[in-house]
mmCIF file of C-alpha atoms in Angstrom:
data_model
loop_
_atom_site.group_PDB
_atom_site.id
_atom_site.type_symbol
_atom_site.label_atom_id
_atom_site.label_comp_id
_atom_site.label_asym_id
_atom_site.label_seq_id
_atom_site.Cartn_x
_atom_site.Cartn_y
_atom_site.Cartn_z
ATOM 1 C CA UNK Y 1 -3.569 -20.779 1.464
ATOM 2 C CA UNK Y 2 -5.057 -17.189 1.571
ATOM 3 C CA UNK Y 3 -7.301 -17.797 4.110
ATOM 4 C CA UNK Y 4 -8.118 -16.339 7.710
ATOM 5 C CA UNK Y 5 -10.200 -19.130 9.862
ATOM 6 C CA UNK Y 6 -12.685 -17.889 12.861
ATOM 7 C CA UNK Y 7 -14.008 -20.114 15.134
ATOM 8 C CA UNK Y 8 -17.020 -20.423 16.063
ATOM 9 C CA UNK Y 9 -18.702 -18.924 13.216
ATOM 10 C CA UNK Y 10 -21.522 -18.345 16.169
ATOM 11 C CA UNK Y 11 -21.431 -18.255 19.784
ATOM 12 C CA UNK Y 12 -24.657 -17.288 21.935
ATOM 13 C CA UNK Y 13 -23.136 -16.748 25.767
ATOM 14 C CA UNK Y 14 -24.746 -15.767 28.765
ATOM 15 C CA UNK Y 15 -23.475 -12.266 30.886
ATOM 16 C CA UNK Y 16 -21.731 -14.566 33.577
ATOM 17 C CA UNK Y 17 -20.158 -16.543 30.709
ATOM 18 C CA UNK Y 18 -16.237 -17.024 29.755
ATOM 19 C CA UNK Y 19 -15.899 -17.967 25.760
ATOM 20 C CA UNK Y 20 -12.958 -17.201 23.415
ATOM 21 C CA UNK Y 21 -12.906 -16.754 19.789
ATOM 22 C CA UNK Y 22 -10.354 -18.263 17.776
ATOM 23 C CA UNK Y 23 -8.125 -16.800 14.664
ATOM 24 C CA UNK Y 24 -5.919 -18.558 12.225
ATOM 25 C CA UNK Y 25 -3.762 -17.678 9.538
ATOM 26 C CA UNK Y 26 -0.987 -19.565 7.690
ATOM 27 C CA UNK Y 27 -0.222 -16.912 5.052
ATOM 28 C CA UNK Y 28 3.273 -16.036 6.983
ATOM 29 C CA UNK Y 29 1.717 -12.754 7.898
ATOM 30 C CA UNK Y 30 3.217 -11.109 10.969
ATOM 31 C CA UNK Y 31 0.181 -8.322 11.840
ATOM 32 C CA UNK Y 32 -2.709 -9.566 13.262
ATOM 33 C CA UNK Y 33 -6.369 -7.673 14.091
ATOM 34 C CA UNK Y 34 -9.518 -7.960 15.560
ATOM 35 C CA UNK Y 35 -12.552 -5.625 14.449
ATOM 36 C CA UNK Y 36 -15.742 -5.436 15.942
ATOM 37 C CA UNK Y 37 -19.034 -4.886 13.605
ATOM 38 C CA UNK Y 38 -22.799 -3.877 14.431
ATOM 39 C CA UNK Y 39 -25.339 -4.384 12.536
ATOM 40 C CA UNK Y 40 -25.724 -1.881 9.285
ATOM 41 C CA UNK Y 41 -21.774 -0.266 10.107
ATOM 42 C CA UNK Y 42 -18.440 -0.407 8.864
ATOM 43 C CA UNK Y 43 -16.285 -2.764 10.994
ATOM 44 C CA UNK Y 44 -14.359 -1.077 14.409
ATOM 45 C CA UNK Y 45 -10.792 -1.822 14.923
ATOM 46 C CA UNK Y 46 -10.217 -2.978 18.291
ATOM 47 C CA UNK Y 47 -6.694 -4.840 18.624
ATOM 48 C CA UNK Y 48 -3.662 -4.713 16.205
ATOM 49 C CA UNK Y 49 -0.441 -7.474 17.217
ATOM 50 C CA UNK Y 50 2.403 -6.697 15.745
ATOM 51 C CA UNK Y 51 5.103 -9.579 15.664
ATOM 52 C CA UNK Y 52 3.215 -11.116 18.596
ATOM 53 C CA UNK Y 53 3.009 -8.577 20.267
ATOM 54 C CA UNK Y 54 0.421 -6.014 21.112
ATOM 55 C CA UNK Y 55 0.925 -2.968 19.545
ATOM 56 C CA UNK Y 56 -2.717 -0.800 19.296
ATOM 57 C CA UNK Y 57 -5.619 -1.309 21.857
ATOM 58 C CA UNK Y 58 -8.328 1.241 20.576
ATOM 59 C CA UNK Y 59 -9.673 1.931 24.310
ATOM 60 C CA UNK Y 60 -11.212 -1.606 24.560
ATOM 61 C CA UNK Y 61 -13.065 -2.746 27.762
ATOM 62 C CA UNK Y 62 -10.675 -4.907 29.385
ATOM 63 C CA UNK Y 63 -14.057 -7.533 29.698
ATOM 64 C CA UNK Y 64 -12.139 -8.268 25.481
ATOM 65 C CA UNK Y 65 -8.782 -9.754 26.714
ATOM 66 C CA UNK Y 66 -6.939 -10.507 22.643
ATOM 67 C CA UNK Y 67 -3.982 -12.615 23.116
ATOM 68 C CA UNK Y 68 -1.326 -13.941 20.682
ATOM 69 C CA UNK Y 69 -0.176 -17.250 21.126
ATOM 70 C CA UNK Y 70 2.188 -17.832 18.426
ATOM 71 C CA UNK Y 71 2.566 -16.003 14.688
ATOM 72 C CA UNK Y 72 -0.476 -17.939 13.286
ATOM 73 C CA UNK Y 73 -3.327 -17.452 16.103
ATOM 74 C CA UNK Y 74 -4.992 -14.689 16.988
ATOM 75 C CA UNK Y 75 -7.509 -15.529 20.290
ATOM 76 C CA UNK Y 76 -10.202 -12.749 22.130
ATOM 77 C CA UNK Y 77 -11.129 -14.193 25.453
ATOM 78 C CA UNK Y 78 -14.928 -13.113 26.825
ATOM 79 C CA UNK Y 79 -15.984 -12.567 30.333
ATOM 80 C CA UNK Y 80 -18.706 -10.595 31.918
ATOM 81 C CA UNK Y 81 -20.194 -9.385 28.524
ATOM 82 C CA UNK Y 82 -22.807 -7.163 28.075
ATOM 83 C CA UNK Y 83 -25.879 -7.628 25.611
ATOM 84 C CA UNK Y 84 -24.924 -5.069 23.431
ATOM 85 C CA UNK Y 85 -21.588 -6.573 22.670
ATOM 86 C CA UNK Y 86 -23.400 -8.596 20.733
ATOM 87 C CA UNK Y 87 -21.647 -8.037 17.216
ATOM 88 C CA UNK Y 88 -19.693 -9.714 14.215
ATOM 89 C CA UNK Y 89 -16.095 -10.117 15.411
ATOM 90 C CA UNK Y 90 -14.075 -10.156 12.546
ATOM 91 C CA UNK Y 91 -10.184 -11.042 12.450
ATOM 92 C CA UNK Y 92 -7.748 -10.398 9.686
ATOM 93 C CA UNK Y 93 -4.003 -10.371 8.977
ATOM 94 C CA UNK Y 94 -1.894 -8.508 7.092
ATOM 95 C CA UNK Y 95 2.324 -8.872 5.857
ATOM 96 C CA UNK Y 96 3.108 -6.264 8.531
ATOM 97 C CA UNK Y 97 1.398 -3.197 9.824
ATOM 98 C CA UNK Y 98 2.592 -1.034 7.136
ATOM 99 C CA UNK Y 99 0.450 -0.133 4.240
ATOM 100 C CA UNK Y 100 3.199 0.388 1.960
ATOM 101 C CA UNK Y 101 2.988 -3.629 0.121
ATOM 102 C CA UNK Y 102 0.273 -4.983 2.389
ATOM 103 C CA UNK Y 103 -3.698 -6.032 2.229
ATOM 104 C CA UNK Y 104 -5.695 -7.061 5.137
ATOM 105 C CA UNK Y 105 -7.512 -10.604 4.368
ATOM 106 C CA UNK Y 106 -10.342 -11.083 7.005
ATOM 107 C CA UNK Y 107 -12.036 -13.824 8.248
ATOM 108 C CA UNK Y 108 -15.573 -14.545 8.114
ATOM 109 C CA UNK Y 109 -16.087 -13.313 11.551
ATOM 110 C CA UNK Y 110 -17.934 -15.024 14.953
ATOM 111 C CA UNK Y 111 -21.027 -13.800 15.175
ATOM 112 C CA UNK Y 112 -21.772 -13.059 18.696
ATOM 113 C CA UNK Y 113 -25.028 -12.666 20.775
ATOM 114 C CA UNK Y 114 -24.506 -12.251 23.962
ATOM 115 C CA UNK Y 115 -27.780 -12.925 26.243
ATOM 116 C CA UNK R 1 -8.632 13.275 11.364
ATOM 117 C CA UNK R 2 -9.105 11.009 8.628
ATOM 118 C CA UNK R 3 -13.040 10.214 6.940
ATOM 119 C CA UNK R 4 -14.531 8.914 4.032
ATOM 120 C CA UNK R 5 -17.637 9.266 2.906
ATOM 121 C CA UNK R 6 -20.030 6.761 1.330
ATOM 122 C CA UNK R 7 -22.950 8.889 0.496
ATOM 123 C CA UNK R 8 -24.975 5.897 -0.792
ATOM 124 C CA UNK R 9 -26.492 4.206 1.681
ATOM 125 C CA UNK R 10 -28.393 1.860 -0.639
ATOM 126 C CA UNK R 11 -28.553 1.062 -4.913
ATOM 127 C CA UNK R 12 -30.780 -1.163 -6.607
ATOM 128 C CA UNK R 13 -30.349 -2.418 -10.041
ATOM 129 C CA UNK R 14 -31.473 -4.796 -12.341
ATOM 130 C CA UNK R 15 -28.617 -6.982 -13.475
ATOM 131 C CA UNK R 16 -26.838 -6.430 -16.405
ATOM 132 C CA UNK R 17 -27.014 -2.502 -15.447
ATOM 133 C CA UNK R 18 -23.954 -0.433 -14.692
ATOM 134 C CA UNK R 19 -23.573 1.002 -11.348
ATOM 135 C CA UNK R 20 -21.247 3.376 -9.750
ATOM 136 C CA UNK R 21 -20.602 3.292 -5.727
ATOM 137 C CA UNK R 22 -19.102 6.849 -4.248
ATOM 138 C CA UNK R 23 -16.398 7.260 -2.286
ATOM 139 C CA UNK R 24 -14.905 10.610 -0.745
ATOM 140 C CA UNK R 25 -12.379 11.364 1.559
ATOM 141 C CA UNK R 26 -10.304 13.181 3.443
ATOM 142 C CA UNK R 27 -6.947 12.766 5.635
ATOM 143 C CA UNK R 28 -4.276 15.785 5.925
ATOM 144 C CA UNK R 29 -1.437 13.004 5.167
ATOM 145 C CA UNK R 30 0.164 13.299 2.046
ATOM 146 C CA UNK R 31 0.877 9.098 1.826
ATOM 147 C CA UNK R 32 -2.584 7.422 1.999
ATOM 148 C CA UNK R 33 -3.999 4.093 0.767
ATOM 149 C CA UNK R 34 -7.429 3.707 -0.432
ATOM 150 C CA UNK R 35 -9.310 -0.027 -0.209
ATOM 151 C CA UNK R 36 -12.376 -1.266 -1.195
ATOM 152 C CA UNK R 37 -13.729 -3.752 0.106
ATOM 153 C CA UNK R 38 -17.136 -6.328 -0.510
ATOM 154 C CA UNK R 39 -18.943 -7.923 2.173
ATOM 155 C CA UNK R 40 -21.259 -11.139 0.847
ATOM 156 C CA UNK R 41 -24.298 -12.053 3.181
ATOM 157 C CA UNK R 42 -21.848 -14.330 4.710
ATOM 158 C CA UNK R 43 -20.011 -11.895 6.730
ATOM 159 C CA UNK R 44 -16.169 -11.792 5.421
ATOM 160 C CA UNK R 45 -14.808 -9.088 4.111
ATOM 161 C CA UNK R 46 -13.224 -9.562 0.852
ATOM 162 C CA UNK R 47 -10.631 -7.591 -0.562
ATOM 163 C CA UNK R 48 -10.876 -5.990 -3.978
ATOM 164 C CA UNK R 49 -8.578 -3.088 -4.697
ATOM 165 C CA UNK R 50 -5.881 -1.189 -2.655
ATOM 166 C CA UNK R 51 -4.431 2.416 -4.560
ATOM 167 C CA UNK R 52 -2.015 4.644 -3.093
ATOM 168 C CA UNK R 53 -2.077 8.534 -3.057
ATOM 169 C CA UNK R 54 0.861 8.766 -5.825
ATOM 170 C CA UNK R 55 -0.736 6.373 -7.915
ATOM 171 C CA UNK R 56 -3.864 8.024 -10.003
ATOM 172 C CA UNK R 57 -3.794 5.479 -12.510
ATOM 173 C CA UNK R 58 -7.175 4.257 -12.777
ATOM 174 C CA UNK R 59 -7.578 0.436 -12.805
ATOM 175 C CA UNK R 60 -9.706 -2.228 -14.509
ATOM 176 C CA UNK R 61 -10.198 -5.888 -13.567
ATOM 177 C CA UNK R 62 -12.433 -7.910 -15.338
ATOM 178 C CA UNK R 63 -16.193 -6.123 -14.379
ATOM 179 C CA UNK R 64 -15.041 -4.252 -11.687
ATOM 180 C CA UNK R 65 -13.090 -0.542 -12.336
ATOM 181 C CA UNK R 66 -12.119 2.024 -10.023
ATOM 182 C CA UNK R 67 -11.461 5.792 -10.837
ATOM 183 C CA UNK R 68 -8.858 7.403 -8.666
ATOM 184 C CA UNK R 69 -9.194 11.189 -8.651
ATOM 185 C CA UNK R 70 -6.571 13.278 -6.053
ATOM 186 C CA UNK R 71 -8.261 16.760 -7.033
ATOM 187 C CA UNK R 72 -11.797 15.791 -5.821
ATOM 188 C CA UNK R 73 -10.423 13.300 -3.207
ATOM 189 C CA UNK R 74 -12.540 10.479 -4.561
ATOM 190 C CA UNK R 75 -12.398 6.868 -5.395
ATOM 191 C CA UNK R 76 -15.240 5.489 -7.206
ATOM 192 C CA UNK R 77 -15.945 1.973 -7.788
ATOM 193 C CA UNK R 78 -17.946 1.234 -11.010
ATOM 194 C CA UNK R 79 -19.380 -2.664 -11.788
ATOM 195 C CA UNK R 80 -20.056 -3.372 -15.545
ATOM 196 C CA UNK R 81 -22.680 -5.449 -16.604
ATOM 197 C CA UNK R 82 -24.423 -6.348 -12.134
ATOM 198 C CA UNK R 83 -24.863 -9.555 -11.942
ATOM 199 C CA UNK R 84 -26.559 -10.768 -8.935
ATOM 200 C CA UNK R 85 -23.333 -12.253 -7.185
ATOM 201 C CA UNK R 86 -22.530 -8.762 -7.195
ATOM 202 C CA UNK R 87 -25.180 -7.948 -4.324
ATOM 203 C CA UNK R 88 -23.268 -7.286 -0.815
ATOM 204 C CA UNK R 89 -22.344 -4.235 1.497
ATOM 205 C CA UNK R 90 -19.156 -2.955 0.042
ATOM 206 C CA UNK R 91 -16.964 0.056 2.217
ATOM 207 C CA UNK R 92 -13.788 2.009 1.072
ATOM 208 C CA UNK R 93 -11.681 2.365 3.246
ATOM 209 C CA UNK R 94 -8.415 4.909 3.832
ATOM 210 C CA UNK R 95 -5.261 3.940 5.828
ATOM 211 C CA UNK R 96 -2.364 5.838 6.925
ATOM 212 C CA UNK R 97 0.797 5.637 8.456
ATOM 213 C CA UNK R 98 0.613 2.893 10.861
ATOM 214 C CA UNK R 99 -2.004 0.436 8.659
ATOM 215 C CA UNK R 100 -5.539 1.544 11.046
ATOM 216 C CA UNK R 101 -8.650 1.500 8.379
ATOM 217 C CA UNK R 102 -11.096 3.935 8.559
ATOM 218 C CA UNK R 103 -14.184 2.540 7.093
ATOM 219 C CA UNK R 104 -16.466 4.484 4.979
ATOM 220 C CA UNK R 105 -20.659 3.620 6.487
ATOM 221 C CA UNK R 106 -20.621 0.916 3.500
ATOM 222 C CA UNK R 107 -23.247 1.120 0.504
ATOM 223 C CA UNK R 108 -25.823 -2.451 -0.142
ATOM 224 C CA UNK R 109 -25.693 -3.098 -3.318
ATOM 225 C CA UNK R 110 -29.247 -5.054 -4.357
ATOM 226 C CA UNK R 111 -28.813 -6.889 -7.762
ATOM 227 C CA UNK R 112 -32.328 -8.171 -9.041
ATOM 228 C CA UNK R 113 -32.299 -10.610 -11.897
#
C-alpha cells in the first residue's frame, strides 16, 4: 500500500464553521506534512510531524490547528476561516524527515472553499 | 536561500513530440536533493524522480529522462514520444537538510492528440 488517503476530497464551509480534514497513511512512514496550494502555484508547506510530534510550523494562523493522533493519521482542524483560505490541502508522508533515502508520497488533497 | 526556477510557465505539443521542461536552481548547501514531481487534473502530486547533488548520473525510465547538470545548476526533465496522459502541471523541487521542498512555479504541460 503506497498510498496517502484525504478526506473529504471537498469540503465547502462557512466563516463561523469548525471542519477537519483527515490524512492516512499505512506505508510505516514516521514524517508526516500538510501543504497548502492556490490555484496556478507550487504547493506551501505548512506543518511537518516528526514521530508524532510537531516539529516545523511555517508561521501558520493558529485558525489551522494540525494534530497527530497516532503514526498513521495526520488531521488539520478548521475554525473561523477566511475566504481566501480557500485552497487544495494536500498531505503527504515521508520514511523520516531526512532526505538522505526518503520520497514524499502525497495525497490527492481536500479541496477547500471556504464561503 | 534556496530557489528554483521553472521558466516555462506553459508547453504545448502534439503527441508523439519530444519535450523538454527547465529546471534551475540554486541553494548555497553543498548536499541537496532535486524532485520532480507531476500533478494530473486530479490534484495529487505524484512522484517521479529524486537525484542528489553527488549523483550527476543522468537517468532514464521508460519515456521519461532527466539530465542532471551541477555546473549550470539545472535539472531538466525530457518526455519522449507526449502522449496525452502526459498532460499535467509538473514542479521540481529542491530539499535540504531537514526534508522542507521548495517548489519551483510548476510548468502545464498540454498534450493534443
Amino acid at each position: 500500500d503506497t498510498e496517502v488517503t484525504q478526506t473529504p476530497k471537498h469540503l465547502v464551509m462557512g466563516m463561523t464553521n469548525k471542519k477537519s480534514l483527515k490524512c492516512e497513511q499505512h506505508m510505516g512512514h514516521r514524517a508526516m506534512y500538510w501543504y497548502k496550494q492556490k490555484a496556478k502555484k507550487p504547493p506551501e508547506l505548512m506543518f511537518v510531524y516528526s514521530y508524532e510530534k510537531l516539529s516545523i510550523n511555517e508561521s501558520v494562523p493558529s485558525r489551522f490547528s494540525p494534530e497527530c493522533p497516532n503514526s498513521s493519521l495526520l488531521n488539520l482542524h478548521l475554525h473561523a476561516l477566511q475566504p481566501e483560505d480557500s485552497a487544495l490541502y494536500l498531505c503527504a508522508s515521508s520514511q523520516d524527515t531526512g532526505l538522505r533515502d526518503t520520497e514524499a508520497f502525497f495525497g490527492q488533497g481536500t479541496r477547500l472553499t471556504v464561503v | 536561500a534556496q530557489k528554483v526556477t521553472q521558466a516555462q510557465t506553459e508547453i504545448s505539443v502534439v503527441e508523439k513530440e519530444d519535450v523538454t521542461l527547465d529546471c534551475v536552481y540554486e541553494t548555497r548547501d553543498t548536499t541537496y536533493y532535486l524532485f520532480w514531481y507531476k500533478q494530473p487534473p486530479s490534484g495529487e502530486l505524484v512522484f517521479l524522480i529524486r537525484r542528489n547533488s553527488f549523483d550527476e548520473q543522468n537517468e532514464i525510465s521508460g519515456r521519461y529522462s532527466w539530465n542532471f547538470q551541477k555546473s549550470t545548476s539545472s535539472f531538466n526533465f525530457t518526455i519522449t514520444a507526449s502522449q496525452v496522459v502526459d498532460s499535467a502541471v509538473y514542479f521540481c523541487a529542491l530539499g535540504t537538510g531537514y526534508s522542507t521542498l521548495t517548489f519551483g512555479k510548476g510548468t502545464m504541460l498540454l498534450v493534443s492528440p
